[in-house]
Tab-separated table of C-alpha atoms in Angstrom:
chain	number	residue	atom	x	y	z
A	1	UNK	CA	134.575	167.207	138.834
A	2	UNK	CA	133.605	163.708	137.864
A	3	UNK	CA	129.941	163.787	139.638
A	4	UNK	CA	129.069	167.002	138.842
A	5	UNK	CA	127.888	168.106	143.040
A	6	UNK	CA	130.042	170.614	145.077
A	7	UNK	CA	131.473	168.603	148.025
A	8	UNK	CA	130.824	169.824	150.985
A	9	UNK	CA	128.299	172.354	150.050
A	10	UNK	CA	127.407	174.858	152.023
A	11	UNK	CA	130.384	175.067	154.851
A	12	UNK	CA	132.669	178.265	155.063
A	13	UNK	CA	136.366	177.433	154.243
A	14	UNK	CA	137.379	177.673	157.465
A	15	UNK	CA	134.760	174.973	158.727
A	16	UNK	CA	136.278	172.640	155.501
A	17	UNK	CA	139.241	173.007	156.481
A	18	UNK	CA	138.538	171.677	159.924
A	19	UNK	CA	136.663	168.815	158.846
A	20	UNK	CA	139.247	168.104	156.470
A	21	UNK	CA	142.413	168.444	158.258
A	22	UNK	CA	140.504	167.289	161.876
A	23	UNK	CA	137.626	165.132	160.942
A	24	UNK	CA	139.399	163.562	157.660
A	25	UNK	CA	136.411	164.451	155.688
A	26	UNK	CA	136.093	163.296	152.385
A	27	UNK	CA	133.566	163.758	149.402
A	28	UNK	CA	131.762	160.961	149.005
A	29	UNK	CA	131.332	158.052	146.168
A	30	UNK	CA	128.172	156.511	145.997
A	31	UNK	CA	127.243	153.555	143.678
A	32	UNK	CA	125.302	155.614	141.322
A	33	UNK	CA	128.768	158.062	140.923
A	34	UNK	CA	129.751	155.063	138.308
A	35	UNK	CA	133.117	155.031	139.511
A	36	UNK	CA	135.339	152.359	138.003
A	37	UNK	CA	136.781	150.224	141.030
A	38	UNK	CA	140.049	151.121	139.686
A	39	UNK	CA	139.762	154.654	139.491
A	40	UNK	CA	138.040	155.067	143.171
A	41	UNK	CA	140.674	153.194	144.833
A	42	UNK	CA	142.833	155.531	142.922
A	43	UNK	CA	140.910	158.213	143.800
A	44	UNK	CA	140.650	156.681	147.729
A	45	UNK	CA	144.549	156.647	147.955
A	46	UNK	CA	144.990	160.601	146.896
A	47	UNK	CA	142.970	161.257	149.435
A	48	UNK	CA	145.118	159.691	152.208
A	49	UNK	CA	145.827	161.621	154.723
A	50	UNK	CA	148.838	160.884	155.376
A	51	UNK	CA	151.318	162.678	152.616
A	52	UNK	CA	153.692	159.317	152.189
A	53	UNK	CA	150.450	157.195	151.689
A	54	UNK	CA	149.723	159.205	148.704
A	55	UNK	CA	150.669	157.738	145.605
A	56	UNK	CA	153.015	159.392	143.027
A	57	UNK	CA	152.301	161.081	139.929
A	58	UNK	CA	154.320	158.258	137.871
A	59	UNK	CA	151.728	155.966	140.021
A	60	UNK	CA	148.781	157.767	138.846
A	61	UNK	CA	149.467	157.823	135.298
A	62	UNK	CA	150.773	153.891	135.394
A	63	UNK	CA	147.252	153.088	137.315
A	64	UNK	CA	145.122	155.365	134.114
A	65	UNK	CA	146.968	153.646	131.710
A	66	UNK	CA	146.649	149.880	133.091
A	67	UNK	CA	145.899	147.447	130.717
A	68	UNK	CA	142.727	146.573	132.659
A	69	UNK	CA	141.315	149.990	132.829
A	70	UNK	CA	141.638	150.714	129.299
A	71	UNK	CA	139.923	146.991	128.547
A	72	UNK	CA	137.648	147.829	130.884
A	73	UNK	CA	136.700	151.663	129.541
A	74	UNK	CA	137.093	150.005	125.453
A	75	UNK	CA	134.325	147.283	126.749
A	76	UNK	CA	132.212	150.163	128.503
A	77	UNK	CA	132.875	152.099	124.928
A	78	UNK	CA	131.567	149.370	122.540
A	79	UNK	CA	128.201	148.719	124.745
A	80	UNK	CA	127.039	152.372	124.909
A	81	UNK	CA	128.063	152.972	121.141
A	82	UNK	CA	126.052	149.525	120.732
A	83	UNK	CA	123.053	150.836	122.655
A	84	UNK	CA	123.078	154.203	121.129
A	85	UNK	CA	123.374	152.550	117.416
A	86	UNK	CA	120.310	150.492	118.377
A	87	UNK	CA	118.180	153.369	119.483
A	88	UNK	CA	118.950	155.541	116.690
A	89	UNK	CA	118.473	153.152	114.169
A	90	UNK	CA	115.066	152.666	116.068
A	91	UNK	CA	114.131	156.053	115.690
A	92	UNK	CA	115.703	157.063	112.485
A	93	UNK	CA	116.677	154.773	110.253
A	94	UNK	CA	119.455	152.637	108.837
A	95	UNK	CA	121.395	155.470	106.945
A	96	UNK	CA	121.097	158.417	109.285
A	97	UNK	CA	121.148	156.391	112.443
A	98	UNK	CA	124.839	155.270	110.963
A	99	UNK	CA	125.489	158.911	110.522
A	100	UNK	CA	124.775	159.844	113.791
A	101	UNK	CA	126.494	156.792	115.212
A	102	UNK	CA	130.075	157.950	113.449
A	103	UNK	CA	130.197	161.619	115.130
A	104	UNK	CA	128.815	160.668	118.054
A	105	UNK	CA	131.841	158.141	117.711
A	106	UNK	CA	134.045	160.956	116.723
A	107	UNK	CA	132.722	163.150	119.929
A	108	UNK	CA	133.350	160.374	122.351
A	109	UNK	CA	136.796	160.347	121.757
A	110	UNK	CA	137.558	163.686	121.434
A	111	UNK	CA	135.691	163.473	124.988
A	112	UNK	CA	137.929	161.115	126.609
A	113	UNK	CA	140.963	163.293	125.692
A	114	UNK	CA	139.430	166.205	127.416
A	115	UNK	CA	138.710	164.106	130.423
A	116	UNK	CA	141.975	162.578	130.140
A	117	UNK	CA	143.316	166.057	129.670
A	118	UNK	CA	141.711	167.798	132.296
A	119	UNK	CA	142.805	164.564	134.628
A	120	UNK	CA	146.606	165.109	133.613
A	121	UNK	CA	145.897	169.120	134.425
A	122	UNK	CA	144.627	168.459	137.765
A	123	UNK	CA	147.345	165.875	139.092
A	124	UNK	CA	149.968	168.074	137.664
A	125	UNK	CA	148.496	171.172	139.224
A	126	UNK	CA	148.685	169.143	142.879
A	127	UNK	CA	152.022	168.364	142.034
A	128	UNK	CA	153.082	171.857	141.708
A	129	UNK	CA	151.346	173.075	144.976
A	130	UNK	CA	153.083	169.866	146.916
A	131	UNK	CA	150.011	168.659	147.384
A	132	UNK	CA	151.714	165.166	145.788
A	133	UNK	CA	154.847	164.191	145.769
C-alpha cells in the first residue's frame, strides 16, 4: 500500500503461501521506500512470525501516535510545504504561489487523514480475521 509495487509479483497463491508460511518471506523495504524508522520497525514487528511477537492493536495506535513520530512527520510537513512555497513562488508569483501554497496545505491534511484512515481500516480489518491479537 505504502510503496505502491505488488509484493511478491508474479507467484500463484499457493507458492506465497509457501514462501510465507515456510520461507518467512516478507515484502521488502528499501531505502528509497522512505519509511520512517519508526513506522518500519512497526511495520517489521507485524510481520513476526510468530503470533505472540506481534504487537497489539492498542500498541499500534500508541506507536502512530508517539510524540516523536508526529514531531518527526510535522518537521517532514513544514520542509516540503517550505520547498513547494519556494518553487511556486519561483514560477508564479508572490500572490498565486500563496494561493496555491494554502490548498495544497488544505490537501495535505485531508491526505494524512485518509492515510491515517486507511491505516486504522487495515489494522482493524487484521484484527477481525485474528490475524492480530
Amino acid at each position: 500500500m505504502w510503496t505502491g509495487r505488488v509484493p511478491f509479483e508474479g507467484l500463484k497463491p499457493i507458492q506465497l503461501m509457501f514462501q510465507v508460511f515456510s520461507e518467512q518471506a516478507r515484502p521488502s523495504i528499501t531505502t528509497k521506500d522512505a519509511f520512517h524508522p519508526i513506522v518500519e520497525e512497526l511495520v517489521m514487528r507485524c510481520w513476526h512470525q510468530e503470533k505472540k511477537m506481534r504487537p497489539g492493536f492498542e500498541d499500534i495506535l500508541e506507536i502512530l501516535e508517539s510524540d516523536a513520530l508526529q514531531d518527526d512527520v510535522a518537521l517532514i510537513s513544514s520542509q516540503m510545504r517550505a520547498a513547494d512555497r519556494a518553487a511556486a513562488e519561483k514560477t508564479t508569483g508572490g500572490r498565486d504561489a500563496m494561493m496555491m501554497m494554502a490548498a495544497a496545505g488544505a490537501s495535505m491534511s485531508l491526505g494524512a487523514a485518509a492515510v491515517r484512515r486507511a491505516v486504522i481500516a487495515e489494522l482493524m480489518d487484521c484484527v477481525s480475521d485474528g490475524d492480530v491479537e
